[in-house]
Every structure is written in structure tokens, then in C-alpha cells.
XYZ file of C-alpha atoms in Angstrom:
455
model
C -30.879 35.286 53.340
C -30.621 34.860 49.575
C -27.439 36.937 49.453
C -25.947 34.880 52.259
C -26.798 31.664 50.405
C -25.213 32.978 47.180
C -22.111 34.052 49.032
C -21.861 30.671 50.756
C -22.321 28.868 47.447
C -19.481 30.707 45.757
C -17.261 30.286 48.804
C -17.940 26.542 48.724
C -17.288 26.451 44.948
C -14.000 28.285 45.437
C -12.884 25.828 48.115
C -13.834 22.835 45.971
C -12.077 24.095 42.858
C -8.949 25.053 44.787
C -8.777 21.556 46.208
C -9.365 19.976 42.798
C -6.424 18.318 41.074
C -6.080 20.080 37.718
C -3.306 17.800 36.416
C -3.569 16.813 32.769
C -3.828 18.414 29.355
C -5.679 21.696 28.807
C -6.315 23.052 25.324
C -7.507 26.328 23.849
C -7.171 28.683 20.875
C -6.236 32.311 20.410
C -7.167 34.467 17.451
C -4.214 35.777 15.431
C -4.191 37.585 12.050
C -3.583 34.335 10.140
C -6.409 32.483 11.940
C -6.715 30.369 15.076
C -3.671 29.110 16.939
C -4.029 26.064 19.186
C -2.191 26.021 22.520
C -1.847 23.115 24.956
C -0.703 23.260 28.578
C 0.380 20.016 30.244
C -0.075 20.402 34.012
C 1.556 18.040 36.498
C 1.533 17.944 40.288
C 4.000 16.726 42.903
C 4.619 17.350 46.594
C 5.940 20.866 45.897
C 3.025 22.036 43.747
C 2.237 22.302 40.056
C 4.479 22.366 37.009
C 3.589 23.072 33.393
C 4.844 22.673 29.857
C 3.393 24.285 26.745
C 2.858 23.095 23.159
C 2.041 25.306 20.180
C 2.012 22.680 17.396
C 1.621 25.064 14.453
C 4.678 27.019 15.560
C 6.771 23.959 16.327
C 6.883 24.512 20.079
C 6.660 21.383 22.224
C 7.164 20.629 25.929
C 8.467 24.117 26.713
C 8.899 24.290 30.487
C 7.226 27.063 32.463
C 9.419 28.815 35.008
C 6.583 29.052 37.539
C 3.107 27.545 37.886
C 0.691 28.389 40.708
C -2.900 27.424 41.406
C -4.434 29.321 44.336
C -8.114 30.083 45.003
C -9.097 28.746 41.572
C -6.602 31.053 39.828
C -3.969 29.494 37.564
C -0.820 31.436 36.679
C 1.879 30.101 34.346
C 4.940 32.125 33.368
C 7.451 31.743 30.538
C 10.027 34.561 30.980
C 12.002 33.251 28.018
C 9.067 34.192 25.767
C 7.997 37.162 27.957
C 4.709 35.289 28.271
C 2.219 34.720 31.078
C -1.118 32.945 31.269
C -3.558 33.886 34.025
C -7.021 32.333 34.320
C -9.736 31.304 36.757
C -11.452 27.917 36.839
C -15.204 28.396 36.423
C -18.278 26.299 37.181
C -18.009 24.562 33.794
C -14.591 23.217 34.815
C -12.951 25.453 32.209
C -10.270 28.087 32.595
C -11.240 31.567 31.412
C -8.306 33.927 31.184
C -5.753 35.881 29.257
C -2.465 35.048 27.538
C -0.117 38.026 27.508
C 3.195 38.430 25.732
C 5.409 41.491 26.005
C 2.470 43.518 27.293
C -0.031 42.417 24.647
C -2.890 40.194 25.799
C -5.369 37.885 24.091
C -8.313 35.958 25.573
C -7.586 32.250 26.017
C -10.080 29.754 27.424
C -8.905 26.229 28.222
C -10.798 22.945 28.257
C -9.560 19.533 29.363
C -8.061 17.600 26.450
C -5.295 17.650 23.881
C -5.014 18.458 20.179
C -5.414 15.201 18.266
C -3.451 15.004 15.019
C -3.194 12.138 12.560
C 0.428 10.983 12.471
C 0.503 7.580 10.727
C 4.301 7.187 11.001
C 4.472 7.664 14.770
C 5.852 4.419 16.284
C 3.366 2.290 18.202
C 4.013 -0.659 20.546
C 4.728 -3.482 20.695
C 8.240 -2.814 19.419
C 10.457 -5.479 17.877
C 13.613 -3.981 19.408
C 15.086 -3.207 22.830
C 14.533 0.216 24.391
C 16.196 1.639 27.510
C 15.867 4.927 29.371
C 19.398 6.255 29.960
C 21.126 9.089 31.777
C 24.564 10.641 31.319
C 26.416 13.837 32.159
C 27.950 16.818 30.493
C 30.892 16.782 32.886
C 32.147 20.244 31.898
C 28.891 21.979 32.884
C 27.795 19.340 35.430
C 24.430 18.888 33.710
C 22.475 15.638 33.843
C 20.944 14.622 30.528
C 18.354 11.930 29.907
C 17.297 10.084 26.799
C 16.363 6.805 25.162
C 18.706 4.217 23.686
C 17.184 1.745 21.225
C 19.085 -1.360 20.111
C 18.030 -4.081 17.647
C 18.169 -6.631 20.500
C 19.070 -6.596 24.173
C 21.906 -9.037 23.586
C 24.789 -8.393 21.203
C 26.942 -5.426 20.123
C 25.680 -2.803 17.683
C 26.715 0.369 15.863
C 24.965 3.421 17.282
C 24.089 6.848 15.946
C 23.361 9.894 18.138
C 20.647 12.298 16.957
C 21.506 15.978 17.448
C 18.495 18.277 17.454
C 17.846 21.499 15.594
C 17.339 24.971 17.064
C 15.077 25.695 19.991
C 14.255 23.410 22.907
C 13.765 19.884 21.556
C 12.890 16.744 23.454
C 14.349 13.337 22.593
C 11.519 12.593 20.159
C 11.965 15.799 18.179
C 8.394 16.798 19.021
C 7.584 19.789 16.807
C 4.605 20.860 14.750
C 2.730 17.851 16.118
C 5.349 15.427 14.754
C 7.967 13.290 16.509
C 10.649 13.356 13.838
C 13.571 11.895 15.809
C 11.497 9.041 17.171
C 10.413 8.058 13.659
C 14.046 8.129 12.509
C 15.166 6.068 15.525
C 12.413 3.520 14.941
C 13.426 3.066 11.294
C 17.152 2.755 11.959
C 16.812 0.383 14.925
C 14.558 -1.922 12.921
C 17.381 -2.076 10.383
C 20.138 -3.059 12.806
C 21.399 0.364 13.889
C 21.204 1.494 17.518
C 20.079 5.070 18.211
C 20.598 7.389 21.170
C 18.281 10.371 21.284
C 18.100 12.685 24.299
C 16.268 15.692 25.690
C 18.062 19.001 25.128
C 19.244 20.769 28.265
C 16.332 22.421 30.064
C 13.850 20.260 28.138
C 11.952 17.105 29.059
C 13.851 15.252 31.789
C 17.256 16.868 31.190
C 18.766 19.423 33.547
C 20.196 22.822 32.727
C 18.513 25.848 31.205
C 17.350 26.386 27.629
C 18.606 29.980 27.719
C 22.193 28.689 28.128
C 22.067 26.843 24.810
C 24.696 27.585 22.174
C 26.458 25.564 19.500
C 29.295 25.130 21.997
C 27.071 23.830 24.819
C 25.222 21.498 22.436
C 28.578 20.105 21.356
C 29.604 19.507 24.971
C 26.303 17.683 25.630
C 26.828 15.373 22.644
C 30.413 14.685 23.744
C 28.906 13.557 27.046
C 26.676 11.169 25.091
C 29.675 9.746 23.208
C 31.600 9.244 26.454
C 28.593 7.428 27.902
C 28.236 5.089 24.907
C 31.901 4.145 25.187
C 31.250 2.743 28.664
C 28.692 0.222 27.393
C 29.547 -3.333 26.365
C 26.666 -3.583 23.881
C 28.020 -0.807 21.615
C 30.600 -1.156 18.831
C 32.539 1.923 19.896
C 34.378 2.160 16.573
C 31.013 2.567 14.823
C 29.510 5.612 16.566
C 27.930 8.107 14.174
C 26.079 11.415 14.384
C 22.928 12.704 12.697
C 22.639 16.483 13.008
C 19.391 18.191 11.994
C 19.407 21.897 11.066
C 21.700 23.688 13.568
C 22.614 20.185 14.742
C 24.252 20.000 11.308
C 26.830 22.504 12.590
C 27.303 20.647 15.878
C 27.938 17.272 14.173
C 30.956 18.365 12.064
C 32.297 20.417 14.984
C 32.416 17.268 17.118
C 33.687 15.083 14.259
C 36.517 17.558 13.610
C 37.601 17.288 17.254
C 36.808 13.669 18.150
C 38.240 10.587 16.453
C 35.517 8.435 18.033
C 33.038 9.680 15.396
C 32.894 7.176 12.526
C 30.536 9.089 10.169
C 28.108 12.016 10.157
C 24.808 12.778 8.432
C 23.756 16.408 8.026
C 19.987 16.779 7.647
C 19.383 20.308 6.343
C 22.702 21.281 7.882
C 24.082 24.777 7.167
C 27.113 25.176 4.955
C 26.961 28.978 4.704
C 28.200 31.295 7.433
C 25.474 31.966 10.003
C 24.836 35.601 9.044
C 24.452 34.703 5.361
C 22.214 31.765 6.229
C 19.920 33.944 8.344
C 19.600 36.508 5.557
C 18.779 33.873 2.933
C 16.270 32.269 5.298
C 14.611 35.644 5.928
C 14.281 36.410 2.225
C 12.970 32.924 1.360
C 10.331 32.972 4.102
C 9.161 36.455 3.104
C 8.786 35.418 -0.533
C 6.600 32.518 0.576
C 4.439 35.048 2.435
C 4.073 37.157 -0.717
C 5.953 40.190 0.603
C 6.949 42.617 -2.231
C 10.515 42.249 -3.436
C 11.468 45.858 -2.658
C 10.448 45.368 0.982
C 12.421 42.115 1.131
C 15.505 43.927 -0.119
C 15.052 46.703 2.452
C 14.962 44.049 5.163
C 18.120 42.442 3.788
C 19.980 45.738 4.053
C 18.611 46.552 7.526
C 19.249 43.156 9.114
C 22.439 42.632 7.134
C 23.841 45.674 8.905
C 22.827 44.309 12.317
C 24.328 40.912 11.513
C 27.584 42.547 10.433
C 27.810 44.219 13.839
C 27.212 40.895 15.604
C 29.818 39.069 13.493
C 32.524 41.735 13.535
C 32.175 43.354 16.965
C 35.012 42.784 19.439
C 32.739 43.513 22.421
C 31.217 41.035 24.853
C 27.523 40.092 24.617
C 26.374 43.172 26.548
C 28.448 45.413 24.336
C 27.159 43.803 21.135
C 23.589 44.223 22.369
C 24.174 47.928 22.993
C 25.680 48.355 19.518
C 22.800 46.530 17.816
C 20.217 48.497 19.810
C 21.840 51.804 18.810
C 21.962 50.677 15.174
C 18.234 49.869 15.029
C 17.324 53.145 16.761
C 19.350 55.091 14.223
C 17.917 53.213 11.239
C 14.230 52.759 12.124
C 13.745 54.369 15.533
C 11.307 56.955 14.193
C 9.114 54.346 12.489
C 8.935 51.542 15.058
C 7.843 51.729 18.738
C 10.678 51.349 21.229
C 9.279 48.127 22.743
C 9.346 46.509 19.280
C 12.937 47.620 18.742
C 13.826 46.092 22.106
C 12.040 42.847 21.204
C 13.940 42.584 17.881
C 17.266 43.188 19.609
C 16.501 40.704 22.402
C 15.596 38.021 19.860
C 18.886 38.419 18.000
C 20.820 38.383 21.270
C 19.482 35.032 22.487
C 22.468 32.754 23.108
C 21.561 30.178 20.467
C 20.731 32.729 17.748
C 23.875 34.690 18.569
C 26.029 31.577 18.260
C 24.344 30.715 14.939
C 24.900 34.193 13.512
C 28.572 34.036 14.475
C 29.055 30.481 13.200
C 31.277 29.489 10.289
C 30.471 25.835 9.477
C 33.332 25.620 6.975
C 35.927 25.871 9.760
C 34.674 22.516 11.087
C 33.753 20.869 7.793
C 37.233 21.279 6.342
C 38.685 19.345 9.307
C 36.275 16.401 9.123
C 38.007 13.206 7.994
C 35.151 10.693 8.366
C 32.461 10.000 5.718
C 29.813 12.721 5.356
C 26.290 12.517 3.933
C 24.496 15.863 3.533
C 20.836 15.789 2.521
C 18.376 18.596 2.035
C 14.952 19.225 0.557
C 14.475 21.336 -2.556
C 11.662 23.225 -0.789
C 13.567 23.963 2.406
C 13.384 27.737 2.960
C 15.114 27.612 6.354
C 18.345 26.113 5.024
C 18.048 26.524 1.239
C 19.371 23.376 -0.387
C 21.539 24.365 -3.355
C 23.750 26.978 -1.703
C 24.231 25.061 1.536
C 24.859 21.651 -0.017
C 27.397 23.200 -2.382
C 29.118 24.976 0.525
C 29.259 21.761 2.564
C 30.792 19.766 -0.301
C 33.339 22.486 -1.042
C 34.375 22.820 2.605
C 34.748 19.064 3.226
C 36.734 18.527 0.028
C 38.969 21.527 0.807
C 40.265 19.432 3.715
C 41.206 16.619 1.303
C 38.249 14.481 2.359
C 36.639 12.908 -0.712
C 34.201 10.814 1.327
C 31.363 13.318 1.035
C 27.995 12.862 -0.667
C 25.300 15.513 -1.057
C 21.692 14.887 -2.100
C 19.002 17.440 -2.864
C 15.660 15.681 -2.394
C 12.933 16.947 -4.681
C 9.825 18.399 -3.051
C 10.910 17.982 0.579
C 10.857 20.763 3.163
C 13.034 21.488 6.220
C 11.515 18.543 8.123
C 11.926 16.323 5.037
C 8.179 16.089 4.493
C 6.709 15.910 0.995
C 5.330 19.445 0.692
C 3.598 21.782 -1.739
C 5.401 25.036 -0.979
C 7.795 24.317 1.900
C 6.160 27.049 3.998
C 6.215 26.876 7.786
C 2.411 26.796 7.853
C 2.444 23.371 6.157
C 4.587 21.589 8.761
C 1.729 20.821 11.157
C -0.864 20.344 8.394
C 1.077 17.581 6.617
C 0.300 14.168 8.126
C 3.583 12.650 6.975
C 6.381 13.090 9.534
C 9.275 12.346 7.155
C 9.487 11.116 3.583
C 10.414 7.432 3.147
C 12.897 8.632 0.521
C 14.906 10.445 3.199
C 14.558 7.603 5.707
C 15.729 4.970 3.243
C 18.640 7.085 2.000
C 19.972 7.540 5.529
C 19.431 3.903 6.451
C 21.242 2.482 3.426
C 24.125 4.945 3.734
C 24.709 4.158 7.433
C 24.625 0.422 6.745
C 27.345 0.933 4.129
C 29.515 2.785 6.660
C 29.181 0.213 9.460
C 29.317 -3.054 7.492
């Protein structure tokens, strides 16, 4: 009788938990060599079932969409093929998920509790707002992708200059949510309060925008922004002769590409925008990040030679993507195949062959910069290891001026990192720890410069 009661109890518990709505935020931590890493899943439910997005604030990941989410018989499964990641867990009597997060065959225990990671972000905009805000939608007509974003204007009535924010690498939502910060929202708030309209939008495959993240390249990003420009030109509350672009990081390649092709762009700001060719940028970034981690110089140099060879193949090969991948895979097997497991070699090759990384490695920013005729402001932080300031700012200035455009200004901002935060070392590990989202020095410099261009 006791066994029957126990069995009935667990059957009843299973039925109750399966029927339970698990929508909301679920948070947990995994143990990694550098310490604990917080992970948040945002679960939502509609008539078709559950959906999920994932945040890893310390690694800059925010609102990454899961490809599939199921919840059956108290078992939750969430998959992210793009990251070769899957989370599988069972809801227990404590209303907690106990399970395992696996990536590329390696698993770690991950328990989830209801709630989110609370971070102090004093600059994050809070209502009520003194300006007009509107949810907007437009299309990339070439790829037939619907994109959604937010347009903020100083007032609902009137006509205003507008700047479009172009995000950096990886899937970014309209707010630039990364490392627990909302960088693009803070920028939009500042500019709109000072009389400048701002359009910021979710990248394709992110937030409310259509398309797939895996399709992203510099070319597709450019087409999406052109769709935004075309949309703004249809509005009566926009001064269409005063449309500008702010490109952050890889968005700093997209902005001059568009400006070199489109006379509707009145000015551009490059925030930590690359000036060096993509392969050289990636090598300098690799070396700078490894020095911050304390890796011995001889090992750093070995990595420069190894990856430099792979990058040369990617830049110079005449093959299609599949052919380049085969060449890079063969190269790594020949160079380090006896020292590194095959699955790791495959993972390294796959990472380099992602569409966005591939387009960055093959990029030559100078070919766009030397065709830009509008005013250019390039700013960078002295502690930016991802796009080191001196070399890239110098390359940007040289390229713009080589096209007989003297309307270029470059500023290296002391002590700021890649997100333009006031930082101690500039290391990636500081991004989430720093409470400041962006230095007022950077905000004010951009604001004053734009006002000069649109007056």
C-alpha cells in the first residue's frame, strides 16, 4: 500500500509540474576554471509551446534565441545549435530545475531557480522619459527580412535629425544588451535628450527581428541598415538630409561601407571601429587579450604564427566557403594535429568559418574609408584590446584622407575600454563588473560633434 501511495504521489507531482506554466526568468551558475559563470534563461509561452532566450552577462551574451524549447513530463530541453549547446533538466519538488548544460560533448551541472541576475547599472534609462518613443518596423527588401526597433525623437511634433546605431559583432538587440549593460539605449537616451533622434533596432535573428543570426555578415548588416535609411526617408518627422550613422566595433566597418555607397548619409561616427585589415586586426586582438591573461610572450608569438597562417589562407584562397574550410582544416591538422584532439581542431575551424567572423577576416576597411566624403569622427579607448586604439585610429585617418576627405577627426580616450567604460586594465572580465555603462566623456564628445554636423 505504501509503495502504491508513493507511486501515486510522484505521478500526481509529475502531472502538476507538467501542467505548470514555467514562463519567466530562470537563473543558475556553472563552475569554470576562472570561477562561477551566471546563466539566465528567459522562458516564454504561446499557443504553440515554449520559447527561450539565454543571457550570459559576463561573456556579453544577451537574448540569444534557442532553436528549440520543449517542456514535457517535467523535463525541460533547450537547444542552441549555433553554440553546439543543449540544456536538459527536470523540475523537482522545490520548483527548481536540476540538470546539465552540455557544449560540444562536454557537460556541466546547472541548477536553475526562478529569478534574474540583478546588476547595478546607474546609467540605464528609467521612465518617465522627456522625449517621444515609438516602436517601428521596416524591411530589408533584398533579403525580405522584417526588422524591428525603437525610434526616439525629442518631441512627437516637429522634424529632427536622426542617427542610426549599428551594432558590433554577435547577435545584438536594439539596446545593445551585453555584459549586463544596455549601451545603445544609454547612447540613444543621451542624444535624444539633446535634440537628436535615434533609430536602434534588433539585429536579424535577435529580439523581434526576423532572419537568422548565422546568416550575418558585413554585407547583410549593411543591407539591413540601408533598409533603415529607406524607412526613415518615408517619415515626415525626419530631416532626411541629416541622417547619420554610429557604428560600434564591426559596425564601424558597416558605417563607412554604407556612407561610401549612399549619399543620404550626412556623417558617421566610428566607435572602436577597425581601420586595419580584418586578418591583422584579429591577430592584434589575439595578442593583446593573451597579454592581459598573462600568457608568456613566446607562446603568444607561436599563436601569431599559427593563426596568421590560417588567416592568410582565408584571405587569399580563391575557393568558396566549403573549400576554404577544407583548406583551413588541413592546415591545422598538419601544424598541430598531433598535439590537439580532433574535436578541438574541428571547433577552432568551425569558429573561424562562421559567416560574420569570415567576413571580418576578409574585410579591408580602407577600401570603404577612402571613398567616404561626409564628416567622420573616430573614437577609441586607450585600453581597448579588441580594436587597439593607436593603430586603428591612425589607419582610419590615413584611409579617409587618402580619398581627399579632410573632414575626419580621431580621438583616443584615455583609460576607456572597448565599451568606452572607465577601466583599470581593459580586460574582458571587467566589462560586466564595471557599473558604468559608458563614460560621460565619450557621450559628450559624440553629442557635441553631431550637433555641430546638423546645425
